[in-house]
Each structure stands twice: as C-alpha cells, then as structure tokens.
Amino acid sequence: MAIRQKKQRPPFGLPTGIVLMAMPDGWRHSVLTVEGGTFCGRLSDELLDPDVALTAAATMLKNLARTFHGTPVEVTWDPRPEPWTWTGRVIAVPGDQTTSAADTRKPR
C-alpha cells in the first residue's frame, strides 16, 4: 500500500503589506498576510542605507511569496509619513505563475 504524503500548508499566508521601521539596532519589519495575520522580524544589521533596506525587504517578500506560495509579487512603497518608517503594498503579478509539469508539455 502506498502512503500518500499530505501537502503541507505554508507557515504563513500570502503577504499583502509590509511596514519597515528604522530602529537603533537595525531595520525591523512587520508583514501583513491575506488571512489578517502578521509576522515580524529584522533585516541584516549591515543594511544601514534606507534605499538598500527597502530593496532588501522587497526582495525578501518576493522570495517568500515565490517559495511558499508559488506566486510572484511586486512591492510598491507608499510615500513616507515619517522619515524612519515605510509602508508597502504587496501585489500578486498576474499571468506570471510558476509553471507546472503539465504546462510545459508540447502541444500535439
């Protein structure tokens, strides 16, 4: 008898937004998910420049969405209300889904 493996749920929902904050010990982030959840963390201590931190946070979100949900996303940053805080929106990129084996078959 073959044992079926259950497909595991991703540890968090698809990201929909991010808040990036400058702190004395580095950059902190809070990521909002589709289900209304939040997960928090921080970027590398070596990222001091705000533009580099914004790029690193966007790259992190793109990699997480692609790895755990198979969905490519783009991050758009809102204008800053304060010089030490940024908010961004995460938007799924339509028509650019990860291809499966069925999609790569040659037409007959």
Short mmCIF file of N, CA and C in Angstrom, two decimals:
data_model
loop_
_atom_site.label_atom_id
_atom_site.label_comp_id
_atom_site.label_asym_id
_atom_site.label_seq_id
_atom_site.Cartn_x
_atom_site.Cartn_y
_atom_site.Cartn_z
N MET A 1 0.84 -1.17 0.00
CA MET A 1 0.00 0.00 0.00
C MET A 1 0.89 1.24 0.00
N ALA A 2 0.63 2.15 -0.89
CA ALA A 2 1.41 3.38 -0.99
C ALA A 2 0.91 4.39 0.03
N ILE A 3 1.83 5.08 0.62
CA ILE A 3 1.48 6.11 1.60
C ILE A 3 1.47 7.45 0.90
N ARG A 4 0.35 8.13 1.01
CA ARG A 4 0.25 9.46 0.40
C ARG A 4 0.80 10.50 1.36
N GLN A 5 1.56 11.41 0.79
CA GLN A 5 2.08 12.48 1.62
C GLN A 5 1.14 13.67 1.53
N LYS A 6 0.83 14.23 2.67
CA LYS A 6 -0.02 15.41 2.71
C LYS A 6 0.78 16.63 2.28
N LYS A 7 0.14 17.46 1.48
CA LYS A 7 0.77 18.72 1.12
C LYS A 7 0.65 19.66 2.32
N GLN A 8 1.79 20.12 2.80
CA GLN A 8 1.76 20.98 3.98
C GLN A 8 1.38 22.40 3.62
N ARG A 9 0.65 23.00 4.52
CA ARG A 9 0.29 24.40 4.37
C ARG A 9 1.51 25.27 4.60
N PRO A 10 1.62 26.37 3.89
CA PRO A 10 2.72 27.29 4.18
C PRO A 10 2.60 27.81 5.62
N PRO A 11 3.73 28.15 6.24
CA PRO A 11 3.69 28.59 7.63
C PRO A 11 3.02 29.95 7.83
N PHE A 12 2.71 30.65 6.75
CA PHE A 12 2.05 31.96 6.83
C PHE A 12 1.30 32.19 5.52
N GLY A 13 0.36 33.12 5.55
CA GLY A 13 -0.42 33.44 4.37
C GLY A 13 0.37 34.30 3.39
N LEU A 14 -0.19 34.47 2.22
CA LEU A 14 0.43 35.31 1.18
C LEU A 14 0.55 36.74 1.70
N PRO A 15 1.73 37.34 1.61
CA PRO A 15 1.90 38.72 2.10
C PRO A 15 1.05 39.71 1.30
N THR A 16 0.48 40.69 2.00
CA THR A 16 -0.29 41.75 1.35
C THR A 16 0.27 43.14 1.64
N GLY A 17 1.10 43.25 2.67
CA GLY A 17 1.66 44.55 3.04
C GLY A 17 2.86 44.38 3.95
N ILE A 18 3.61 45.47 4.08
CA ILE A 18 4.79 45.45 4.95
C ILE A 18 4.97 46.82 5.58
N VAL A 19 5.44 46.82 6.80
CA VAL A 19 5.85 48.05 7.50
C VAL A 19 7.32 47.86 7.83
N LEU A 20 8.15 48.80 7.40
CA LEU A 20 9.59 48.75 7.66
C LEU A 20 9.95 49.94 8.53
N MET A 21 10.61 49.66 9.67
CA MET A 21 10.92 50.71 10.64
C MET A 21 12.40 50.73 10.96
N ALA A 22 12.97 51.92 11.02
CA ALA A 22 14.36 52.08 11.44
C ALA A 22 14.41 52.09 12.96
N MET A 23 15.27 51.23 13.52
CA MET A 23 15.45 51.15 14.96
C MET A 23 16.93 51.35 15.26
N PRO A 24 17.28 51.65 16.49
CA PRO A 24 18.69 51.83 16.81
C PRO A 24 19.54 50.58 16.51
N ASP A 25 18.92 49.39 16.60
CA ASP A 25 19.68 48.16 16.35
C ASP A 25 19.52 47.63 14.92
N GLY A 26 18.88 48.37 14.03
CA GLY A 26 18.73 47.95 12.64
C GLY A 26 17.30 48.15 12.16
N TRP A 27 16.97 47.48 11.08
CA TRP A 27 15.65 47.61 10.45
C TRP A 27 14.73 46.48 10.89
N ARG A 28 13.57 46.83 11.39
CA ARG A 28 12.54 45.88 11.78
C ARG A 28 11.43 45.89 10.73
N HIS A 29 10.78 44.73 10.55
CA HIS A 29 9.66 44.69 9.61
C HIS A 29 8.50 43.89 10.20
N SER A 30 7.30 44.28 9.82
CA SER A 30 6.08 43.54 10.12
C SER A 30 5.39 43.30 8.79
N VAL A 31 5.12 42.04 8.50
CA VAL A 31 4.50 41.67 7.23
C VAL A 31 3.06 41.25 7.51
N LEU A 32 2.12 41.84 6.77
CA LEU A 32 0.71 41.53 6.90
C LEU A 32 0.35 40.46 5.86
N THR A 33 -0.54 39.52 6.24
CA THR A 33 -0.90 38.44 5.33
C THR A 33 -2.37 38.50 4.95
N VAL A 34 -2.75 37.71 3.95
CA VAL A 34 -4.11 37.67 3.45
C VAL A 34 -5.11 37.32 4.55
N GLU A 35 -4.73 36.39 5.42
CA GLU A 35 -5.64 35.95 6.49
C GLU A 35 -5.76 36.96 7.63
N GLY A 36 -5.03 38.04 7.55
CA GLY A 36 -5.06 39.03 8.62
C GLY A 36 -3.99 38.81 9.67
N GLY A 37 -3.10 37.86 9.44
CA GLY A 37 -2.01 37.59 10.36
C GLY A 37 -0.84 38.54 10.13
N THR A 38 0.11 38.46 11.03
CA THR A 38 1.32 39.28 10.95
C THR A 38 2.50 38.44 11.38
N PHE A 39 3.61 38.60 10.68
CA PHE A 39 4.86 38.04 11.19
C PHE A 39 5.92 39.12 11.13
N CYS A 40 6.78 39.12 12.11
CA CYS A 40 7.75 40.20 12.28
C CYS A 40 9.17 39.65 12.27
N GLY A 41 10.10 40.53 12.00
CA GLY A 41 11.50 40.15 12.01
C GLY A 41 12.37 41.37 11.79
N ARG A 42 13.61 41.11 11.41
CA ARG A 42 14.51 42.23 11.15
C ARG A 42 15.42 41.89 10.00
N LEU A 43 15.91 42.93 9.37
CA LEU A 43 16.86 42.77 8.28
C LEU A 43 18.26 42.70 8.85
N SER A 44 19.20 42.37 8.02
CA SER A 44 20.60 42.26 8.43
C SER A 44 21.09 43.56 9.05
N ASP A 45 21.93 43.45 10.07
CA ASP A 45 22.49 44.63 10.74
C ASP A 45 23.38 45.45 9.81
N GLU A 46 23.84 44.84 8.72
CA GLU A 46 24.77 45.52 7.82
C GLU A 46 24.06 46.51 6.90
N LEU A 47 22.74 46.50 6.87
CA LEU A 47 21.98 47.38 6.00
C LEU A 47 21.67 48.68 6.72
N LEU A 48 22.46 49.69 6.48
CA LEU A 48 22.23 50.98 7.13
C LEU A 48 21.52 51.97 6.21
N ASP A 49 21.81 51.92 4.93
CA ASP A 49 21.24 52.84 3.97
C ASP A 49 19.75 52.52 3.76
N PRO A 50 18.87 53.52 3.85
CA PRO A 50 17.44 53.26 3.68
C PRO A 50 17.07 52.65 2.32
N ASP A 51 17.70 53.12 1.25
CA ASP A 51 17.39 52.57 -0.08
C ASP A 51 17.77 51.10 -0.18
N VAL A 52 18.88 50.73 0.41
CA VAL A 52 19.31 49.33 0.41
C VAL A 52 18.35 48.49 1.26
N ALA A 53 17.88 49.04 2.38
CA ALA A 53 16.94 48.32 3.24
C ALA A 53 15.61 48.10 2.52
N LEU A 54 15.13 49.10 1.78
CA LEU A 54 13.89 48.96 1.03
C LEU A 54 14.02 47.87 -0.03
N THR A 55 15.14 47.85 -0.72
CA THR A 55 15.38 46.83 -1.74
C THR A 55 15.47 45.44 -1.12
N ALA A 56 16.16 45.33 0.01
CA ALA A 56 16.31 44.04 0.69
C ALA A 56 14.95 43.52 1.18
N ALA A 57 14.12 44.40 1.72
CA ALA A 57 12.80 43.99 2.20
C ALA A 57 11.92 43.52 1.04
N ALA A 58 11.95 44.24 -0.08
CA ALA A 58 11.16 43.84 -1.25
C ALA A 58 11.64 42.50 -1.79
N THR A 59 12.94 42.29 -1.84
CA THR A 59 13.50 41.02 -2.32
C THR A 59 13.10 39.88 -1.39
N MET A 60 13.13 40.13 -0.09
CA MET A 60 12.72 39.12 0.88
C MET A 60 11.27 38.70 0.65
N LEU A 61 10.37 39.66 0.46
CA LEU A 61 8.95 39.35 0.24
C LEU A 61 8.74 38.59 -1.06
N LYS A 62 9.45 38.99 -2.11
CA LYS A 62 9.32 38.30 -3.40
C LYS A 62 9.76 36.85 -3.27
N ASN A 63 10.86 36.62 -2.57
CA ASN A 63 11.35 35.26 -2.39
C ASN A 63 10.41 34.42 -1.52
N LEU A 64 9.87 35.00 -0.46
CA LEU A 64 8.94 34.27 0.40
C LEU A 64 7.67 33.89 -0.36
N ALA A 65 7.10 34.82 -1.11
CA ALA A 65 5.87 34.53 -1.85
C ALA A 65 6.10 33.47 -2.92
N ARG A 66 7.24 33.54 -3.60
CA ARG A 66 7.55 32.56 -4.65
C ARG A 66 7.82 31.19 -4.04
N THR A 67 8.61 31.14 -2.97
CA THR A 67 8.99 29.87 -2.36
C THR A 67 7.82 29.16 -1.69
N PHE A 68 7.04 29.86 -0.88
CA PHE A 68 6.00 29.22 -0.10
C PHE A 68 4.63 29.17 -0.78
N HIS A 69 4.37 30.10 -1.72
CA HIS A 69 3.05 30.14 -2.34
C HIS A 69 3.09 29.96 -3.86
N GLY A 70 4.27 29.94 -4.46
CA GLY A 70 4.38 29.80 -5.90
C GLY A 70 3.80 30.99 -6.65
N THR A 71 3.77 32.14 -6.00
CA THR A 71 3.16 33.33 -6.58
C THR A 71 4.19 34.46 -6.66
N PRO A 72 4.44 34.97 -7.86
CA PRO A 72 5.33 36.13 -7.95
C PRO A 72 4.59 37.39 -7.51
N VAL A 73 5.28 38.27 -6.81
CA VAL A 73 4.68 39.51 -6.31
C VAL A 73 5.59 40.69 -6.61
N GLU A 74 5.01 41.86 -6.55
CA GLU A 74 5.75 43.13 -6.62
C GLU A 74 5.43 43.93 -5.37
N VAL A 75 6.38 44.73 -4.92
CA VAL A 75 6.19 45.56 -3.74
C VAL A 75 6.24 47.02 -4.18
N THR A 76 5.22 47.78 -3.82
CA THR A 76 5.21 49.22 -4.09
C THR A 76 5.22 49.95 -2.75
N TRP A 77 6.14 50.88 -2.62
CA TRP A 77 6.31 51.61 -1.37
C TRP A 77 5.49 52.89 -1.40
N ASP A 78 4.75 53.14 -0.33
CA ASP A 78 3.95 54.35 -0.19
C ASP A 78 4.87 55.52 0.19
N PRO A 79 4.42 56.76 -0.07
CA PRO A 79 5.21 57.91 0.39
C PRO A 79 5.37 57.85 1.91
N ARG A 80 6.53 58.29 2.38
CA ARG A 80 6.85 58.18 3.81
C ARG A 80 6.11 59.24 4.62
N PRO A 81 5.33 58.81 5.63
CA PRO A 81 4.73 59.78 6.54
C PRO A 81 5.75 60.30 7.56
N GLU A 82 6.75 59.47 7.86
CA GLU A 82 7.81 59.82 8.81
C GLU A 82 9.12 59.35 8.21
N PRO A 83 10.23 60.00 8.51
CA PRO A 83 11.50 59.64 7.89
C PRO A 83 12.05 58.27 8.30
N TRP A 84 11.53 57.66 9.34
CA TRP A 84 12.08 56.39 9.82
C TRP A 84 11.13 55.21 9.60
N THR A 85 10.01 55.43 8.91
CA THR A 85 9.03 54.37 8.69
C THR A 85 8.57 54.35 7.24
N TRP A 86 8.46 53.15 6.67
CA TRP A 86 7.94 52.98 5.32
C TRP A 86 6.84 51.93 5.37
N THR A 87 5.83 52.09 4.54
CA THR A 87 4.81 51.06 4.36
C THR A 87 4.78 50.70 2.89
N GLY A 88 4.51 49.44 2.63
CA GLY A 88 4.46 48.98 1.25
C GLY A 88 3.30 48.03 1.03
N ARG A 89 2.86 47.98 -0.22
CA ARG A 89 1.79 47.07 -0.61
C ARG A 89 2.39 45.96 -1.45
N VAL A 90 1.95 44.74 -1.19
CA VAL A 90 2.43 43.58 -1.93
C VAL A 90 1.30 43.15 -2.87
N ILE A 91 1.60 43.11 -4.17
CA ILE A 91 0.60 42.82 -5.18
C ILE A 91 1.06 41.61 -5.99
N ALA A 92 0.18 40.61 -6.12
CA ALA A 92 0.50 39.44 -6.95
C ALA A 92 0.57 39.87 -8.41
N VAL A 93 1.56 39.35 -9.13
CA VAL A 93 1.75 39.67 -10.53
C VAL A 93 0.91 38.69 -11.35
N PRO A 94 -0.11 39.18 -12.09
CA PRO A 94 -0.97 38.26 -12.83
C PRO A 94 -0.27 37.67 -14.05
N GLY A 95 -0.65 36.42 -14.36
CA GLY A 95 -0.15 35.78 -15.57
C GLY A 95 1.30 35.37 -15.52
N ASP A 96 1.91 35.40 -14.35
CA ASP A 96 3.32 35.04 -14.24
C ASP A 96 3.49 33.94 -13.18
N GLN A 97 2.51 33.02 -13.13
CA GLN A 97 2.54 31.95 -12.15
C GLN A 97 3.66 30.97 -12.46
N THR A 98 4.10 30.26 -11.44
CA THR A 98 5.12 29.24 -11.60
C THR A 98 4.55 28.13 -12.49
N THR A 99 5.31 27.70 -13.47
CA THR A 99 4.82 26.69 -14.40
C THR A 99 4.92 25.31 -13.78
N SER A 100 3.92 24.49 -14.03
CA SER A 100 3.95 23.12 -13.55
C SER A 100 4.35 22.22 -14.71
N ALA A 101 4.52 20.94 -14.43
CA ALA A 101 4.91 19.99 -15.46
C ALA A 101 3.85 19.90 -16.56
N ALA A 102 2.57 20.05 -16.19
CA ALA A 102 1.50 19.98 -17.18
C ALA A 102 1.56 21.17 -18.14
N ASP A 103 2.03 22.31 -17.67
CA ASP A 103 2.10 23.50 -18.52
C ASP A 103 3.24 23.44 -19.51
N THR A 104 4.21 22.62 -19.27
CA THR A 104 5.41 22.60 -20.12
C THR A 104 5.34 21.54 -21.21
N ARG A 105 4.21 20.81 -21.31
CA ARG A 105 4.08 19.80 -22.35
C ARG A 105 3.96 20.46 -23.71
N LYS A 106 4.47 19.78 -24.73
CA LYS A 106 4.38 20.27 -26.09
C LYS A 106 2.97 20.02 -26.61
N PRO A 107 2.43 20.96 -27.41
CA PRO A 107 1.11 20.74 -28.00
C PRO A 107 1.17 19.60 -29.01
N ARG A 108 0.05 18.90 -29.18
CA ARG A 108 0.01 17.78 -30.12
C ARG A 108 -0.18 18.24 -31.52
#
